[in-house]
Amino acid sequence: MESNEQVVEWSVVASGIGPLLLAATPAGLVTVVFHARPAVRDGALAQLRTRLGAEPVEAPGSALLAEPVRQLAAYFAGELRGFSLGLDWSLSSGFHREVLRELAAGVPFGTVVGYGDLARRVGQPGAAQAVGAAMGSNPLPVVVPCHRVVESDGGLGGFGGGLETKRRLLALEGILPQPLF
């Protein structure tokens, strides 16, 4: 293997919101994919192959994934409020990356932010819809907490993992009541 070849290791792990596909490079966690059943998993792996120019390797015991797996398990167990993981931002760029970095740094566990407020925080006060697009393209959901971005009128807004998943994450963080069943 040539030394300049990209390494991408992945695994599917169980979580409080269903199976998650995690993939990492030596630079850090590169993606988290919701509902990682076979068809979704295969699509995500094809996208990684195309975007990163590397063949993702299934590696359940991967050293690259050990800490992300541990921290996500602790988060879903209610024992972790903030992630401290190396992140590989190569699936995000420009305005989207800027917004996602601000979200990761500036919207802590148990809080929410409006799309417009997040746009103002990155110096683009008229860009609420673009912030929505950035959330929709977030390659690192849960860890980069796009579930914490809501509509200014109190609506949940959209969510790539589906609104039920967003509700469950917000309930886990104490923002919404836990569902009854």
mmCIF file with all atom_site columns, C-alpha atoms in Angstrom:
data_model
loop_
_atom_site.group_PDB
_atom_site.id
_atom_site.type_symbol
_atom_site.label_atom_id
_atom_site.label_alt_id
_atom_site.label_comp_id
_atom_site.label_asym_id
_atom_site.label_entity_id
_atom_site.label_seq_id
_atom_site.pdbx_PDB_ins_code
_atom_site.Cartn_x
_atom_site.Cartn_y
_atom_site.Cartn_z
_atom_site.occupancy
_atom_site.B_iso_or_equiv
_atom_site.pdbx_formal_charge
_atom_site.auth_seq_id
_atom_site.auth_comp_id
_atom_site.auth_asym_id
_atom_site.auth_atom_id
_atom_site.pdbx_PDB_model_num
ATOM 1   C CA . MET A 1 1   ? 0.000   0.000  0.000  1.00 0.00 ? 1   MET A CA 1
ATOM 2   C CA . GLU A 1 2   ? 1.402   3.394  -0.941 1.00 0.00 ? 2   GLU A CA 1
ATOM 3   C CA . SER A 1 3   ? 1.876   5.744  1.986  1.00 0.00 ? 3   SER A CA 1
ATOM 4   C CA . ASN A 1 4   ? -0.220  8.508  0.395  1.00 0.00 ? 4   ASN A CA 1
ATOM 5   C CA . GLU A 1 5   ? -3.246  6.241  0.081  1.00 0.00 ? 5   GLU A CA 1
ATOM 6   C CA . GLN A 1 6   ? -6.206  7.300  2.216  1.00 0.00 ? 6   GLN A CA 1
ATOM 7   C CA . VAL A 1 7   ? -7.254  4.916  4.999  1.00 0.00 ? 7   VAL A CA 1
ATOM 8   C CA . VAL A 1 8   ? -10.975 4.763  5.827  1.00 0.00 ? 8   VAL A CA 1
ATOM 9   C CA . GLU A 1 9   ? -12.170 2.278  8.434  1.00 0.00 ? 9   GLU A CA 1
ATOM 10  C CA . TRP A 1 10  ? -15.825 1.770  9.301  1.00 0.00 ? 10  TRP A CA 1
ATOM 11  C CA . SER A 1 11  ? -18.150 -0.168 11.546 1.00 0.00 ? 11  SER A CA 1
ATOM 12  C CA . VAL A 1 12  ? -21.852 -0.252 12.370 1.00 0.00 ? 12  VAL A CA 1
ATOM 13  C CA . VAL A 1 13  ? -22.651 0.167  16.062 1.00 0.00 ? 13  VAL A CA 1
ATOM 14  C CA . ALA A 1 14  ? -25.900 -0.051 17.989 1.00 0.00 ? 14  ALA A CA 1
ATOM 15  C CA . SER A 1 15  ? -27.170 3.151  19.607 1.00 0.00 ? 15  SER A CA 1
ATOM 16  C CA . GLY A 1 16  ? -30.197 4.534  21.397 1.00 0.00 ? 16  GLY A CA 1
ATOM 17  C CA . ILE A 1 17  ? -31.502 5.713  18.006 1.00 0.00 ? 17  ILE A CA 1
ATOM 18  C CA . GLY A 1 18  ? -30.758 2.591  15.973 1.00 0.00 ? 18  GLY A CA 1
ATOM 19  C CA . PRO A 1 19  ? -27.696 1.381  14.085 1.00 0.00 ? 19  PRO A CA 1
ATOM 20  C CA . LEU A 1 20  ? -25.072 4.023  13.276 1.00 0.00 ? 20  LEU A CA 1
ATOM 21  C CA . LEU A 1 21  ? -22.349 3.657  10.676 1.00 0.00 ? 21  LEU A CA 1
ATOM 22  C CA . LEU A 1 22  ? -19.141 5.278  11.916 1.00 0.00 ? 22  LEU A CA 1
ATOM 23  C CA . ALA A 1 23  ? -16.164 5.854  9.633  1.00 0.00 ? 23  ALA A CA 1
ATOM 24  C CA . ALA A 1 24  ? -12.794 7.310  10.500 1.00 0.00 ? 24  ALA A CA 1
ATOM 25  C CA . THR A 1 25  ? -9.519  8.228  8.849  1.00 0.00 ? 25  THR A CA 1
ATOM 26  C CA . PRO A 1 26  ? -6.200  8.811  10.628 1.00 0.00 ? 26  PRO A CA 1
ATOM 27  C CA . ALA A 1 27  ? -7.296  12.494 10.879 1.00 0.00 ? 27  ALA A CA 1
ATOM 28  C CA . GLY A 1 28  ? -10.395 11.566 12.892 1.00 0.00 ? 28  GLY A CA 1
ATOM 29  C CA . LEU A 1 29  ? -14.041 10.590 12.715 1.00 0.00 ? 29  LEU A CA 1
ATOM 30  C CA . VAL A 1 30  ? -15.210 11.412 9.168  1.00 0.00 ? 30  VAL A CA 1
ATOM 31  C CA . THR A 1 31  ? -18.870 10.397 9.183  1.00 0.00 ? 31  THR A CA 1
ATOM 32  C CA . VAL A 1 32  ? -21.775 9.190  11.294 1.00 0.00 ? 32  VAL A CA 1
ATOM 33  C CA . VAL A 1 33  ? -24.705 7.750  9.324  1.00 0.00 ? 33  VAL A CA 1
ATOM 34  C CA . PHE A 1 34  ? -28.164 7.153  10.826 1.00 0.00 ? 34  PHE A CA 1
ATOM 35  C CA . HIS A 1 35  ? -30.336 4.072  10.212 1.00 0.00 ? 35  HIS A CA 1
ATOM 36  C CA . ALA A 1 36  ? -27.336 2.077  8.952  1.00 0.00 ? 36  ALA A CA 1
ATOM 37  C CA . ARG A 1 37  ? -29.221 -0.904 7.611  1.00 0.00 ? 37  ARG A CA 1
ATOM 38  C CA . PRO A 1 38  ? -27.711 -2.599 4.522  1.00 0.00 ? 38  PRO A CA 1
ATOM 39  C CA . ALA A 1 39  ? -29.088 -0.307 1.779  1.00 0.00 ? 39  ALA A CA 1
ATOM 40  C CA . VAL A 1 40  ? -28.242 2.868  3.705  1.00 0.00 ? 40  VAL A CA 1
ATOM 41  C CA . ARG A 1 41  ? -24.855 1.460  4.690  1.00 0.00 ? 41  ARG A CA 1
ATOM 42  C CA . ASP A 1 42  ? -23.997 0.530  1.098  1.00 0.00 ? 42  ASP A CA 1
ATOM 43  C CA . GLY A 1 43  ? -24.981 3.992  -0.148 1.00 0.00 ? 43  GLY A CA 1
ATOM 44  C CA . ALA A 1 44  ? -22.900 5.674  2.546  1.00 0.00 ? 44  ALA A CA 1
ATOM 45  C CA . LEU A 1 45  ? -19.875 3.503  1.738  1.00 0.00 ? 45  LEU A CA 1
ATOM 46  C CA . ALA A 1 46  ? -20.225 4.290  -1.983 1.00 0.00 ? 46  ALA A CA 1
ATOM 47  C CA . GLN A 1 47  ? -20.315 8.003  -1.138 1.00 0.00 ? 47  GLN A CA 1
ATOM 48  C CA . LEU A 1 48  ? -17.197 7.679  1.051  1.00 0.00 ? 48  LEU A CA 1
ATOM 49  C CA . ARG A 1 49  ? -15.419 5.781  -1.744 1.00 0.00 ? 49  ARG A CA 1
ATOM 50  C CA . THR A 1 50  ? -16.248 8.568  -4.224 1.00 0.00 ? 50  THR A CA 1
ATOM 51  C CA . ARG A 1 51  ? -15.649 11.577 -1.964 1.00 0.00 ? 51  ARG A CA 1
ATOM 52  C CA . LEU A 1 52  ? -12.466 10.323 -0.254 1.00 0.00 ? 52  LEU A CA 1
ATOM 53  C CA . GLY A 1 53  ? -10.999 8.302  -3.118 1.00 0.00 ? 53  GLY A CA 1
ATOM 54  C CA . ALA A 1 54  ? -10.420 5.288  -0.904 1.00 0.00 ? 54  ALA A CA 1
ATOM 55  C CA . GLU A 1 55  ? -11.956 1.882  -0.358 1.00 0.00 ? 55  GLU A CA 1
ATOM 56  C CA . PRO A 1 56  ? -13.603 1.891  3.088  1.00 0.00 ? 56  PRO A CA 1
ATOM 57  C CA . VAL A 1 57  ? -12.547 -1.159 5.111  1.00 0.00 ? 57  VAL A CA 1
ATOM 58  C CA . GLU A 1 58  ? -14.892 -2.740 7.646  1.00 0.00 ? 58  GLU A CA 1
ATOM 59  C CA . ALA A 1 59  ? -12.951 -2.773 10.912 1.00 0.00 ? 59  ALA A CA 1
ATOM 60  C CA . PRO A 1 60  ? -15.123 -3.360 14.000 1.00 0.00 ? 60  PRO A CA 1
ATOM 61  C CA . GLY A 1 61  ? -12.068 -3.471 16.286 1.00 0.00 ? 61  GLY A CA 1
ATOM 62  C CA . SER A 1 62  ? -10.422 -0.454 14.648 1.00 0.00 ? 62  SER A CA 1
ATOM 63  C CA . ALA A 1 63  ? -8.158  1.683  16.802 1.00 0.00 ? 63  ALA A CA 1
ATOM 64  C CA . LEU A 1 64  ? -9.402  4.669  14.756 1.00 0.00 ? 64  LEU A CA 1
ATOM 65  C CA . LEU A 1 65  ? -12.982 3.949  15.853 1.00 0.00 ? 65  LEU A CA 1
ATOM 66  C CA . ALA A 1 66  ? -12.403 2.891  19.470 1.00 0.00 ? 66  ALA A CA 1
ATOM 67  C CA . GLU A 1 67  ? -12.766 6.342  21.008 1.00 0.00 ? 67  GLU A CA 1
ATOM 68  C CA . PRO A 1 68  ? -15.741 7.451  18.850 1.00 0.00 ? 68  PRO A CA 1
ATOM 69  C CA . VAL A 1 69  ? -17.527 4.168  19.716 1.00 0.00 ? 69  VAL A CA 1
ATOM 70  C CA . ARG A 1 70  ? -16.757 4.643  23.424 1.00 0.00 ? 70  ARG A CA 1
ATOM 71  C CA . GLN A 1 71  ? -17.876 8.294  23.511 1.00 0.00 ? 71  GLN A CA 1
ATOM 72  C CA . LEU A 1 72  ? -21.095 7.650  21.546 1.00 0.00 ? 72  LEU A CA 1
ATOM 73  C CA . ALA A 1 73  ? -21.994 4.756  23.875 1.00 0.00 ? 73  ALA A CA 1
ATOM 74  C CA . ALA A 1 74  ? -21.411 7.045  26.885 1.00 0.00 ? 74  ALA A CA 1
ATOM 75  C CA . TYR A 1 75  ? -23.492 9.811  25.263 1.00 0.00 ? 75  TYR A CA 1
ATOM 76  C CA . PHE A 1 76  ? -26.452 7.470  24.643 1.00 0.00 ? 76  PHE A CA 1
ATOM 77  C CA . ALA A 1 77  ? -26.108 6.121  28.213 1.00 0.00 ? 77  ALA A CA 1
ATOM 78  C CA . GLY A 1 78  ? -26.512 9.696  29.499 1.00 0.00 ? 78  GLY A CA 1
ATOM 79  C CA . GLU A 1 79  ? -22.942 9.756  30.841 1.00 0.00 ? 79  GLU A CA 1
ATOM 80  C CA . LEU A 1 80  ? -21.318 12.144 28.334 1.00 0.00 ? 80  LEU A CA 1
ATOM 81  C CA . ARG A 1 81  ? -22.372 15.710 27.576 1.00 0.00 ? 81  ARG A CA 1
ATOM 82  C CA . GLY A 1 82  ? -19.619 16.789 25.207 1.00 0.00 ? 82  GLY A CA 1
ATOM 83  C CA . PHE A 1 83  ? -17.552 14.945 22.633 1.00 0.00 ? 83  PHE A CA 1
ATOM 84  C CA . SER A 1 84  ? -13.773 15.331 22.525 1.00 0.00 ? 84  SER A CA 1
ATOM 85  C CA . LEU A 1 85  ? -12.907 13.546 19.316 1.00 0.00 ? 85  LEU A CA 1
ATOM 86  C CA . GLY A 1 86  ? -10.568 14.263 16.459 1.00 0.00 ? 86  GLY A CA 1
ATOM 87  C CA . LEU A 1 87  ? -12.771 15.105 13.475 1.00 0.00 ? 87  LEU A CA 1
ATOM 88  C CA . ASP A 1 88  ? -11.904 14.786 9.806  1.00 0.00 ? 88  ASP A CA 1
ATOM 89  C CA . TRP A 1 89  ? -13.774 17.653 8.103  1.00 0.00 ? 89  TRP A CA 1
ATOM 90  C CA . SER A 1 90  ? -12.956 16.534 4.557  1.00 0.00 ? 90  SER A CA 1
ATOM 91  C CA . LEU A 1 91  ? -16.620 15.785 3.680  1.00 0.00 ? 91  LEU A CA 1
ATOM 92  C CA . SER A 1 92  ? -17.571 19.396 4.385  1.00 0.00 ? 92  SER A CA 1
ATOM 93  C CA . SER A 1 93  ? -16.218 22.668 3.024  1.00 0.00 ? 93  SER A CA 1
ATOM 94  C CA . GLY A 1 94  ? -16.726 26.413 2.769  1.00 0.00 ? 94  GLY A CA 1
ATOM 95  C CA . PHE A 1 95  ? -19.793 27.926 4.442  1.00 0.00 ? 95  PHE A CA 1
ATOM 96  C CA . HIS A 1 96  ? -21.127 24.511 5.494  1.00 0.00 ? 96  HIS A CA 1
ATOM 97  C CA . ARG A 1 97  ? -17.888 23.664 7.316  1.00 0.00 ? 97  ARG A CA 1
ATOM 98  C CA . GLU A 1 98  ? -17.807 27.097 8.971  1.00 0.00 ? 98  GLU A CA 1
ATOM 99  C CA . VAL A 1 99  ? -21.379 26.695 10.254 1.00 0.00 ? 99  VAL A CA 1
ATOM 100 C CA . LEU A 1 100 ? -20.791 23.113 11.445 1.00 0.00 ? 100 LEU A CA 1
ATOM 101 C CA . ARG A 1 101 ? -17.599 24.113 13.297 1.00 0.00 ? 101 ARG A CA 1
ATOM 102 C CA . GLU A 1 102 ? -19.480 26.947 15.036 1.00 0.00 ? 102 GLU A CA 1
ATOM 103 C CA . LEU A 1 103 ? -22.263 24.527 15.953 1.00 0.00 ? 103 LEU A CA 1
ATOM 104 C CA . ALA A 1 104 ? -19.786 22.010 17.392 1.00 0.00 ? 104 ALA A CA 1
ATOM 105 C CA . ALA A 1 105 ? -17.937 24.677 19.393 1.00 0.00 ? 105 ALA A CA 1
ATOM 106 C CA . GLY A 1 106 ? -20.767 26.963 20.426 1.00 0.00 ? 106 GLY A CA 1
ATOM 107 C CA . VAL A 1 107 ? -23.977 25.009 21.088 1.00 0.00 ? 107 VAL A CA 1
ATOM 108 C CA . PRO A 1 108 ? -23.464 22.802 24.145 1.00 0.00 ? 108 PRO A CA 1
ATOM 109 C CA . PHE A 1 109 ? -25.406 19.773 25.357 1.00 0.00 ? 109 PHE A CA 1
ATOM 110 C CA . GLY A 1 110 ? -28.916 20.596 26.523 1.00 0.00 ? 110 GLY A CA 1
ATOM 111 C CA . THR A 1 111 ? -29.246 23.829 24.525 1.00 0.00 ? 111 THR A CA 1
ATOM 112 C CA . VAL A 1 112 ? -30.726 24.720 21.148 1.00 0.00 ? 112 VAL A CA 1
ATOM 113 C CA . VAL A 1 113 ? -30.066 27.453 18.608 1.00 0.00 ? 113 VAL A CA 1
ATOM 114 C CA . GLY A 1 114 ? -32.194 28.838 15.782 1.00 0.00 ? 114 GLY A CA 1
ATOM 115 C CA . TYR A 1 115 ? -31.120 28.619 12.140 1.00 0.00 ? 115 TYR A CA 1
ATOM 116 C CA . GLY A 1 116 ? -31.043 32.431 11.918 1.00 0.00 ? 116 GLY A CA 1
ATOM 117 C CA . ASP A 1 117 ? -29.041 32.789 15.133 1.00 0.00 ? 117 ASP A CA 1
ATOM 118 C CA . LEU A 1 118 ? -26.458 30.315 13.873 1.00 0.00 ? 118 LEU A CA 1
ATOM 119 C CA . ALA A 1 119 ? -26.272 32.277 10.591 1.00 0.00 ? 119 ALA A CA 1
ATOM 120 C CA . ARG A 1 120 ? -25.603 35.479 12.597 1.00 0.00 ? 120 ARG A CA 1
ATOM 121 C CA . ARG A 1 121 ? -22.897 33.729 14.628 1.00 0.00 ? 121 ARG A CA 1
ATOM 122 C CA . VAL A 1 122 ? -20.917 33.056 11.446 1.00 0.00 ? 122 VAL A CA 1
ATOM 123 C CA . GLY A 1 123 ? -21.435 36.601 10.180 1.00 0.00 ? 123 GLY A CA 1
ATOM 124 C CA . GLN A 1 124 ? -24.133 35.787 7.588  1.00 0.00 ? 124 GLN A CA 1
ATOM 125 C CA . PRO A 1 125 ? -27.356 37.085 9.207  1.00 0.00 ? 125 PRO A CA 1
ATOM 126 C CA . GLY A 1 126 ? -29.490 36.503 6.103  1.00 0.00 ? 126 GLY A CA 1
ATOM 127 C CA . ALA A 1 127 ? -28.378 32.927 5.590  1.00 0.00 ? 127 ALA A CA 1
ATOM 128 C CA . ALA A 1 128 ? -30.843 30.912 7.725  1.00 0.00 ? 128 ALA A CA 1
ATOM 129 C CA . GLN A 1 129 ? -31.799 28.729 4.731  1.00 0.00 ? 129 GLN A CA 1
ATOM 130 C CA . ALA A 1 130 ? -28.137 28.125 3.914  1.00 0.00 ? 130 ALA A CA 1
ATOM 131 C CA . VAL A 1 131 ? -27.634 27.088 7.552  1.00 0.00 ? 131 VAL A CA 1
ATOM 132 C CA . GLY A 1 132 ? -30.477 24.605 7.038  1.00 0.00 ? 132 GLY A CA 1
ATOM 133 C CA . ALA A 1 133 ? -28.674 23.223 3.996  1.00 0.00 ? 133 ALA A CA 1
ATOM 134 C CA . ALA A 1 134 ? -25.453 22.944 6.045  1.00 0.00 ? 134 ALA A CA 1
ATOM 135 C CA . MET A 1 135 ? -27.332 20.965 8.710  1.00 0.00 ? 135 MET A CA 1
ATOM 136 C CA . GLY A 1 136 ? -28.768 18.694 6.015  1.00 0.00 ? 136 GLY A CA 1
ATOM 137 C CA . SER A 1 137 ? -25.285 17.985 4.683  1.00 0.00 ? 137 SER A CA 1
ATOM 138 C CA . ASN A 1 138 ? -23.686 17.434 8.122  1.00 0.00 ? 138 ASN A CA 1
ATOM 139 C CA . PRO A 1 139 ? -21.442 14.379 7.750  1.00 0.00 ? 139 PRO A CA 1
ATOM 140 C CA . LEU A 1 140 ? -21.039 14.083 11.552 1.00 0.00 ? 140 LEU A CA 1
ATOM 141 C CA . PRO A 1 141 ? -24.513 14.200 13.132 1.00 0.00 ? 141 PRO A CA 1
ATOM 142 C CA . VAL A 1 142 ? -24.825 13.656 16.891 1.00 0.00 ? 142 VAL A CA 1
ATOM 143 C CA . VAL A 1 143 ? -21.122 14.531 17.372 1.00 0.00 ? 143 VAL A CA 1
ATOM 144 C CA . VAL A 1 144 ? -21.630 17.820 15.487 1.00 0.00 ? 144 VAL A CA 1
ATOM 145 C CA . PRO A 1 145 ? -25.073 18.379 17.033 1.00 0.00 ? 145 PRO A CA 1
ATOM 146 C CA . CYS A 1 146 ? -27.339 19.474 14.171 1.00 0.00 ? 146 CYS A CA 1
ATOM 147 C CA . HIS A 1 147 ? -30.248 18.094 16.216 1.00 0.00 ? 147 HIS A CA 1
ATOM 148 C CA . ARG A 1 148 ? -29.801 21.195 18.436 1.00 0.00 ? 148 ARG A CA 1
ATOM 149 C CA . VAL A 1 149 ? -30.730 23.564 15.586 1.00 0.00 ? 149 VAL A CA 1
ATOM 150 C CA . VAL A 1 150 ? -34.444 24.447 15.625 1.00 0.00 ? 150 VAL A CA 1
ATOM 151 C CA . GLU A 1 151 ? -36.849 26.923 14.047 1.00 0.00 ? 151 GLU A CA 1
ATOM 152 C CA . SER A 1 152 ? -37.204 30.327 15.694 1.00 0.00 ? 152 SER A CA 1
ATOM 153 C CA . ASP A 1 153 ? -40.944 29.736 16.246 1.00 0.00 ? 153 ASP A CA 1
ATOM 154 C CA . GLY A 1 154 ? -40.177 26.654 18.320 1.00 0.00 ? 154 GLY A CA 1
ATOM 155 C CA . GLY A 1 155 ? -40.699 24.120 15.522 1.00 0.00 ? 155 GLY A CA 1
ATOM 156 C CA . LEU A 1 156 ? -38.210 21.289 15.290 1.00 0.00 ? 156 LEU A CA 1
ATOM 157 C CA . GLY A 1 157 ? -37.159 22.074 11.712 1.00 0.00 ? 157 GLY A CA 1
ATOM 158 C CA . GLY A 1 158 ? -35.949 19.321 9.435  1.00 0.00 ? 158 GLY A CA 1
ATOM 159 C CA . PHE A 1 159 ? -33.526 16.535 10.225 1.00 0.00 ? 159 PHE A CA 1
ATOM 160 C CA . GLY A 1 160 ? -31.588 14.137 8.040  1.00 0.00 ? 160 GLY A CA 1
ATOM 161 C CA . GLY A 1 161 ? -32.190 11.288 10.459 1.00 0.00 ? 161 GLY A CA 1
ATOM 162 C CA . GLY A 1 162 ? -35.939 11.972 10.568 1.00 0.00 ? 162 GLY A CA 1
ATOM 163 C CA . LEU A 1 163 ? -37.909 14.013 13.077 1.00 0.00 ? 163 LEU A CA 1
ATOM 164 C CA . GLU A 1 164 ? -38.453 11.081 15.442 1.00 0.00 ? 164 GLU A CA 1
ATOM 165 C CA . THR A 1 165 ? -34.665 10.684 15.720 1.00 0.00 ? 165 THR A CA 1
ATOM 166 C CA . LYS A 1 166 ? -34.293 14.429 16.348 1.00 0.00 ? 166 LYS A CA 1
ATOM 167 C CA . ARG A 1 167 ? -36.978 14.269 19.072 1.00 0.00 ? 167 ARG A CA 1
ATOM 168 C CA . ARG A 1 168 ? -35.206 11.334 20.739 1.00 0.00 ? 168 ARG A CA 1
ATOM 169 C CA . LEU A 1 169 ? -31.843 13.143 20.751 1.00 0.00 ? 169 LEU A CA 1
ATOM 170 C CA . LEU A 1 170 ? -33.411 16.309 22.175 1.00 0.00 ? 170 LEU A CA 1
ATOM 171 C CA . ALA A 1 171 ? -35.190 14.206 24.821 1.00 0.00 ? 171 ALA A CA 1
ATOM 172 C CA . LEU A 1 172 ? -31.901 12.492 25.715 1.00 0.00 ? 172 LEU A CA 1
ATOM 173 C CA . GLU A 1 173 ? -30.446 15.966 26.332 1.00 0.00 ? 173 GLU A CA 1
ATOM 174 C CA . GLY A 1 174 ? -33.443 17.021 28.447 1.00 0.00 ? 174 GLY A CA 1
ATOM 175 C CA . ILE A 1 175 ? -34.677 19.628 25.935 1.00 0.00 ? 175 ILE A CA 1
ATOM 176 C CA . LEU A 1 176 ? -37.899 17.739 25.144 1.00 0.00 ? 176 LEU A CA 1
ATOM 177 C CA . PRO A 1 177 ? -39.821 15.365 27.397 1.00 0.00 ? 177 PRO A CA 1
ATOM 178 C CA . GLN A 1 178 ? -38.981 11.701 26.925 1.00 0.00 ? 178 GLN A CA 1
ATOM 179 C CA . PRO A 1 179 ? -41.493 9.963  24.646 1.00 0.00 ? 179 PRO A CA 1
ATOM 180 C CA . LEU A 1 180 ? -43.987 7.850  26.601 1.00 0.00 ? 180 LEU A CA 1
ATOM 181 C CA . PHE A 1 181 ? -43.286 4.755  24.463 1.00 0.00 ? 181 PHE A CA 1
#
